[in-house]
Amino acid sequence: ASPRSPPTLTAPPAQPNPDDGAEAVPVNITLDWADSALATGYSIFIWKNSESKPAQPTGSSAVSQFKPQGDLEYEESYNWQVVAINNDGVTEGSVWKFSTAIFPVDFIMDFLLNARPLSPQEYKKADRNGDGIVDVADIVYYMQNPPAK
């Protein structure tokens, strides 16, 4: 019998887009990274900075990009990690960080004019003064207390 060749793992995932530490990232981002040599697929983990890394991947991809199901939340800090996979095993990439864009004040205006509904997550972000109701007072609060860039 011929000896089995030693395992050949993939190169670790690298060159993230968005860049590590990026700010004001769109909530509908497609995550992207450089192809890992010898990889046959990837597992992708995404989690809020305030939470622990999930035990199970957020998703998987055969190519070096991943579109999360549904939009991410506005004004949130996220961590993400890509694990490259092949028949010989897995290679974990670094944990990268980014923060999402500021909630658009226009969304509050459009909601009040019945021009655009808000998802439950957006409603929570639109309630700028925290009184449980999205109304004109939230626009005033937003103007007096602009979100940090």
PDB file of N, CA and C in Angstrom, residues 54-112:
ATOM      1  N   PRO A  54     -21.026  32.451  18.427  1.00  0.00           N
ATOM      2  CA  PRO A  54     -21.976  31.331  18.413  1.00  0.00           C
ATOM      3  C   PRO A  54     -21.253  29.982  18.265  1.00  0.00           C
ATOM      4  N   ALA A  55     -21.844  28.947  18.835  1.00  0.00           N
ATOM      5  CA  ALA A  55     -21.254  27.606  18.747  1.00  0.00           C
ATOM      6  C   ALA A  55     -21.351  27.071  17.321  1.00  0.00           C
ATOM      7  N   GLN A  56     -22.434  27.410  16.639  1.00  0.00           N
ATOM      8  CA  GLN A  56     -22.649  26.973  15.259  1.00  0.00           C
ATOM      9  C   GLN A  56     -22.408  28.146  14.318  1.00  0.00           C
ATOM     10  N   PRO A  57     -21.885  27.885  13.118  1.00  0.00           N
ATOM     11  CA  PRO A  57     -21.677  28.984  12.173  1.00  0.00           C
ATOM     12  C   PRO A  57     -22.981  29.692  11.812  1.00  0.00           C
ATOM     13  N   THR A  58     -22.871  30.985  11.528  1.00  0.00           N
ATOM     14  CA  THR A  58     -24.009  31.771  11.062  1.00  0.00           C
ATOM     15  C   THR A  58     -24.433  31.268   9.688  1.00  0.00           C
ATOM     16  N   GLY A  59     -23.456  30.806   8.912  1.00  0.00           N
ATOM     17  CA  GLY A  59     -23.750  30.303   7.575  1.00  0.00           C
ATOM     18  C   GLY A  59     -22.521  29.671   6.963  1.00  0.00           C
ATOM     19  N   SER A  60     -22.700  29.177   5.740  1.00  0.00           N
ATOM     20  CA  SER A  60     -21.574  28.575   5.031  1.00  0.00           C
ATOM     21  C   SER A  60     -21.611  29.043   3.592  1.00  0.00           C
ATOM     22  N   SER A  61     -20.472  28.903   2.924  1.00  0.00           N
ATOM     23  CA  SER A  61     -20.380  29.357   1.546  1.00  0.00           C
ATOM     24  C   SER A  61     -19.342  28.524   0.816  1.00  0.00           C
ATOM     25  N   ALA A  62     -19.604  28.255  -0.448  1.00  0.00           N
ATOM     26  CA  ALA A  62     -18.631  27.543  -1.278  1.00  0.00           C
ATOM     27  C   ALA A  62     -17.613  28.525  -1.858  1.00  0.00           C
ATOM     28  N   VAL A  63     -17.947  29.825  -1.843  1.00  0.00           N
ATOM     29  CA  VAL A  63     -17.060  30.862  -2.378  1.00  0.00           C
ATOM     30  C   VAL A  63     -16.674  31.838  -1.266  1.00  0.00           C
ATOM     31  N   SER A  64     -15.717  32.720  -1.555  1.00  0.00           N
ATOM     32  CA  SER A  64     -15.186  33.594  -0.511  1.00  0.00           C
ATOM     33  C   SER A  64     -16.003  34.875  -0.321  1.00  0.00           C
ATOM     34  N   GLN A  65     -17.311  34.695  -0.156  1.00  0.00           N
ATOM     35  CA  GLN A  65     -18.175  35.801   0.256  1.00  0.00           C
ATOM     36  C   GLN A  65     -19.445  35.242   0.877  1.00  0.00           C
ATOM     37  N   PHE A  66     -20.107  36.088   1.682  1.00  0.00           N
ATOM     38  CA  PHE A  66     -21.289  35.642   2.409  1.00  0.00           C
ATOM     39  C   PHE A  66     -22.220  36.825   2.641  1.00  0.00           C
ATOM     40  N   LYS A  67     -23.497  36.643   2.273  1.00  0.00           N
ATOM     41  CA  LYS A  67     -24.528  37.653   2.524  1.00  0.00           C
ATOM     42  C   LYS A  67     -25.381  37.172   3.686  1.00  0.00           C
ATOM     43  N   PRO A  68     -25.310  37.873   4.856  1.00  0.00           N
ATOM     44  CA  PRO A  68     -26.163  37.455   5.987  1.00  0.00           C
ATOM     45  C   PRO A  68     -27.640  37.477   5.600  1.00  0.00           C
ATOM     46  N   GLN A  69     -28.403  36.566   6.195  1.00  0.00           N
ATOM     47  CA  GLN A  69     -29.856  36.546   5.956  1.00  0.00           C
ATOM     48  C   GLN A  69     -30.457  37.747   6.656  1.00  0.00           C
ATOM     49  N   GLY A  70     -31.136  38.594   5.909  1.00  0.00           N
ATOM     50  CA  GLY A  70     -31.702  39.798   6.509  1.00  0.00           C
ATOM     51  C   GLY A  70     -30.594  40.801   6.807  1.00  0.00           C
ATOM     52  N   ASP A  71     -30.985  42.038   7.048  1.00  0.00           N
ATOM     53  CA  ASP A  71     -30.019  43.081   7.331  1.00  0.00           C
ATOM     54  C   ASP A  71     -29.478  42.961   8.747  1.00  0.00           C
ATOM     55  N   LEU A  72     -28.263  43.449   8.934  1.00  0.00           N
ATOM     56  CA  LEU A  72     -27.697  43.586  10.276  1.00  0.00           C
ATOM     57  C   LEU A  72     -28.375  44.784  10.933  1.00  0.00           C
ATOM     58  N   GLU A  73     -28.133  44.999  12.226  1.00  0.00           N
ATOM     59  CA  GLU A  73     -28.745  46.129  12.915  1.00  0.00           C
ATOM     60  C   GLU A  73     -27.900  47.387  12.744  1.00  0.00           C
ATOM     61  N   TYR A  74     -28.579  48.525  12.680  1.00  0.00           N
ATOM     62  CA  TYR A  74     -27.878  49.811  12.654  1.00  0.00           C
ATOM     63  C   TYR A  74     -27.183  50.048  13.993  1.00  0.00           C
ATOM     64  N   GLU A  75     -26.093  50.835  13.949  1.00  0.00           N
ATOM     65  CA  GLU A  75     -25.395  51.299  15.151  1.00  0.00           C
ATOM     66  C   GLU A  75     -25.017  50.137  16.071  1.00  0.00           C
ATOM     67  N   GLU A  76     -24.462  49.097  15.481  1.00  0.00           N
ATOM     68  CA  GLU A  76     -24.090  47.897  16.235  1.00  0.00           C
ATOM     69  C   GLU A  76     -22.649  47.557  15.886  1.00  0.00           C
ATOM     70  N   SER A  77     -21.934  47.015  16.851  1.00  0.00           N
ATOM     71  CA  SER A  77     -20.578  46.532  16.602  1.00  0.00           C
ATOM     72  C   SER A  77     -20.628  45.016  16.445  1.00  0.00           C
ATOM     73  N   TYR A  78     -20.007  44.528  15.383  1.00  0.00           N
ATOM     74  CA  TYR A  78     -20.028  43.102  15.072  1.00  0.00           C
ATOM     75  C   TYR A  78     -18.608  42.544  14.988  1.00  0.00           C
ATOM     76  N   ASN A  79     -18.496  41.263  15.326  1.00  0.00           N
ATOM     77  CA  ASN A  79     -17.292  40.476  15.081  1.00  0.00           C
ATOM     78  C   ASN A  79     -17.647  39.464  14.000  1.00  0.00           C
ATOM     79  N   TRP A  80     -16.653  39.081  13.213  1.00  0.00           N
ATOM     80  CA  TRP A  80     -16.880  38.007  12.249  1.00  0.00           C
ATOM     81  C   TRP A  80     -15.601  37.238  12.033  1.00  0.00           C
ATOM     82  N   GLN A  81     -15.782  35.967  11.732  1.00  0.00           N
ATOM     83  CA  GLN A  81     -14.648  35.074  11.526  1.00  0.00           C
ATOM     84  C   GLN A  81     -15.006  34.084  10.426  1.00  0.00           C
ATOM     85  N   VAL A  82     -14.018  33.809   9.594  1.00  0.00           N
ATOM     86  CA  VAL A  82     -14.200  32.847   8.514  1.00  0.00           C
ATOM     87  C   VAL A  82     -13.293  31.653   8.794  1.00  0.00           C
ATOM     88  N   VAL A  83     -13.852  30.466   8.638  1.00  0.00           N
ATOM     89  CA  VAL A  83     -13.095  29.227   8.789  1.00  0.00           C
ATOM     90  C   VAL A  83     -13.051  28.550   7.421  1.00  0.00           C
ATOM     91  N   ALA A  84     -11.839  28.355   6.915  1.00  0.00           N
ATOM     92  CA  ALA A  84     -11.660  27.691   5.617  1.00  0.00           C
ATOM     93  C   ALA A  84     -11.654  26.179   5.839  1.00  0.00           C
ATOM     94  N   ILE A  85     -12.270  25.443   4.930  1.00  0.00           N
ATOM     95  CA  ILE A  85     -12.469  24.001   5.091  1.00  0.00           C
ATOM     96  C   ILE A  85     -11.951  23.266   3.853  1.00  0.00           C
ATOM     97  N   ASN A  86     -11.332  22.125   4.080  1.00  0.00           N
ATOM     98  CA  ASN A  86     -11.092  21.175   2.990  1.00  0.00           C
ATOM     99  C   ASN A  86     -11.123  19.768   3.572  1.00  0.00           C
ATOM    100  N   ASN A  87     -10.851  18.756   2.768  1.00  0.00           N
ATOM    101  CA  ASN A  87     -10.954  17.360   3.220  1.00  0.00           C
ATOM    102  C   ASN A  87      -9.981  17.026   4.346  1.00  0.00           C
ATOM    103  N   ASP A  88      -8.901  17.796   4.482  1.00  0.00           N
ATOM    104  CA  ASP A  88      -7.911  17.513   5.520  1.00  0.00           C
ATOM    105  C   ASP A  88      -8.167  18.246   6.832  1.00  0.00           C
ATOM    106  N   GLY A  89      -9.140  19.146   6.863  1.00  0.00           N
ATOM    107  CA  GLY A  89      -9.431  19.839   8.126  1.00  0.00           C
ATOM    108  C   GLY A  89      -9.891  21.265   7.921  1.00  0.00           C
ATOM    109  N   VAL A  90      -9.720  22.062   8.975  1.00  0.00           N
ATOM    110  CA  VAL A  90     -10.186  23.454   8.967  1.00  0.00           C
ATOM    111  C   VAL A  90      -9.042  24.384   9.370  1.00  0.00           C
ATOM    112  N   THR A  91      -9.085  25.604   8.880  1.00  0.00           N
ATOM    113  CA  THR A  91      -8.137  26.640   9.267  1.00  0.00           C
ATOM    114  C   THR A  91      -8.936  27.885   9.626  1.00  0.00           C
ATOM    115  N   GLU A  92      -8.842  28.311  10.889  1.00  0.00           N
ATOM    116  CA  GLU A  92      -9.580  29.493  11.345  1.00  0.00           C
ATOM    117  C   GLU A  92      -8.849  30.758  10.924  1.00  0.00           C
ATOM    118  N   GLY A  93      -9.618  31.729  10.454  1.00  0.00           N
ATOM    119  CA  GLY A  93      -9.071  33.052  10.190  1.00  0.00           C
ATOM    120  C   GLY A  93      -9.105  33.881  11.467  1.00  0.00           C
ATOM    121  N   SER A  94      -8.553  35.068  11.399  1.00  0.00           N
ATOM    122  CA  SER A  94      -8.604  36.007  12.530  1.00  0.00           C
ATOM    123  C   SER A  94     -10.047  36.437  12.774  1.00  0.00           C
ATOM    124  N   VAL A  95     -10.309  36.945  13.985  1.00  0.00           N
ATOM    125  CA  VAL A  95     -11.606  37.568  14.263  1.00  0.00           C
ATOM    126  C   VAL A  95     -11.488  39.030  13.838  1.00  0.00           C
ATOM    127  N   TRP A  96     -12.388  39.448  12.932  1.00  0.00           N
ATOM    128  CA  TRP A  96     -12.403  40.819  12.436  1.00  0.00           C
ATOM    129  C   TRP A  96     -13.595  41.547  13.044  1.00  0.00           C
ATOM    130  N   LYS A  97     -13.506  42.872  13.106  1.00  0.00           N
ATOM    131  CA  LYS A  97     -14.562  43.696  13.706  1.00  0.00           C
ATOM    132  C   LYS A  97     -15.002  44.777  12.726  1.00  0.00           C
ATOM    133  N   PHE A  98     -16.276  45.173  12.834  1.00  0.00           N
ATOM    134  CA  PHE A  98     -16.775  46.344  12.113  1.00  0.00           C
ATOM    135  C   PHE A  98     -17.986  46.877  12.850  1.00  0.00           C
ATOM    136  N   SER A  99     -18.348  48.124  12.570  1.00  0.00           N
ATOM    137  CA  SER A  99     -19.585  48.676  13.132  1.00  0.00           C
ATOM    138  C   SER A  99     -20.443  49.191  11.984  1.00  0.00           C
ATOM    139  N   THR A 100     -21.748  49.095  12.178  1.00  0.00           N
ATOM    140  CA  THR A 100     -22.688  49.438  11.114  1.00  0.00           C
ATOM    141  C   THR A 100     -23.047  50.925  11.143  1.00  0.00           C
ATOM    142  N   ALA A 101     -23.678  51.353  10.077  1.00  0.00           N
ATOM    143  CA  ALA A 101     -24.050  52.751   9.864  1.00  0.00           C
ATOM    144  C   ALA A 101     -25.040  53.246  10.919  1.00  0.00           C
ATOM    145  N   ILE A 102     -25.095  54.558  11.032  1.00  0.00           N
ATOM    146  CA  ILE A 102     -26.043  55.228  11.930  1.00  0.00           C
ATOM    147  C   ILE A 102     -27.448  55.100  11.351  1.00  0.00           C
ATOM    148  N   PHE A 103     -28.413  54.914  12.236  1.00  0.00           N
ATOM    149  CA  PHE A 103     -29.815  54.805  11.820  1.00  0.00           C
ATOM    150  C   PHE A 103     -30.236  56.101  11.132  1.00  0.00           C
ATOM    151  N   PRO A 104     -30.775  56.020   9.899  1.00  0.00           N
ATOM    152  CA  PRO A 104     -31.131  57.242   9.159  1.00  0.00           C
ATOM    153  C   PRO A 104     -32.368  57.934   9.742  1.00  0.00           C
ATOM    154  N   VAL A 105     -32.225  59.209  10.082  1.00  0.00           N
ATOM    155  CA  VAL A 105     -33.350  59.975  10.625  1.00  0.00           C
ATOM    156  C   VAL A 105     -34.503  60.018   9.621  1.00  0.00           C
ATOM    157  N   ASP A 106     -34.192  59.941   8.328  1.00  0.00           N
ATOM    158  CA  ASP A 106     -35.240  59.923   7.291  1.00  0.00           C
ATOM    159  C   ASP A 106     -36.226  58.778   7.518  1.00  0.00           C
ATOM    160  N   PHE A 107     -35.762  57.670   8.049  1.00  0.00           N
ATOM    161  CA  PHE A 107     -36.645  56.518   8.289  1.00  0.00           C
ATOM    162  C   PHE A 107     -37.738  56.882   9.294  1.00  0.00           C
ATOM    163  N   ILE A 108     -37.393  57.697  10.291  1.00  0.00           N
ATOM    164  CA  ILE A 108     -38.385  58.107  11.296  1.00  0.00           C
ATOM    165  C   ILE A 108     -39.430  58.987  10.604  1.00  0.00           C
ATOM    166  N   MET A 109     -38.946  59.941   9.805  1.00  0.00           N
ATOM    167  CA  MET A 109     -39.836  60.849   9.081  1.00  0.00           C
ATOM    168  C   MET A 109     -40.764  60.056   8.157  1.00  0.00           C
ATOM    169  N   ASP A 110     -40.194  59.153   7.377  1.00  0.00           N
ATOM    170  CA  ASP A 110     -40.995  58.343   6.452  1.00  0.00           C
ATOM    171  C   ASP A 110     -42.033  57.508   7.197  1.00  0.00           C
ATOM    172  N   PHE A 111     -41.635  56.964   8.353  1.00  0.00           N
ATOM    173  CA  PHE A 111     -42.566  56.175   9.168  1.00  0.00           C
ATOM    174  C   PHE A 111     -43.734  57.042   9.633  1.00  0.00           C
ATOM    175  N   LEU A 112     -43.428  58.244  10.118  1.00  0.00           N
ATOM    176  CA  LEU A 112     -44.484  59.132  10.620  1.00  0.00           C
ATOM    177  C   LEU A 112     -45.417  59.588   9.498  1.00  0.00           C
TER     178      LEU A 112
END
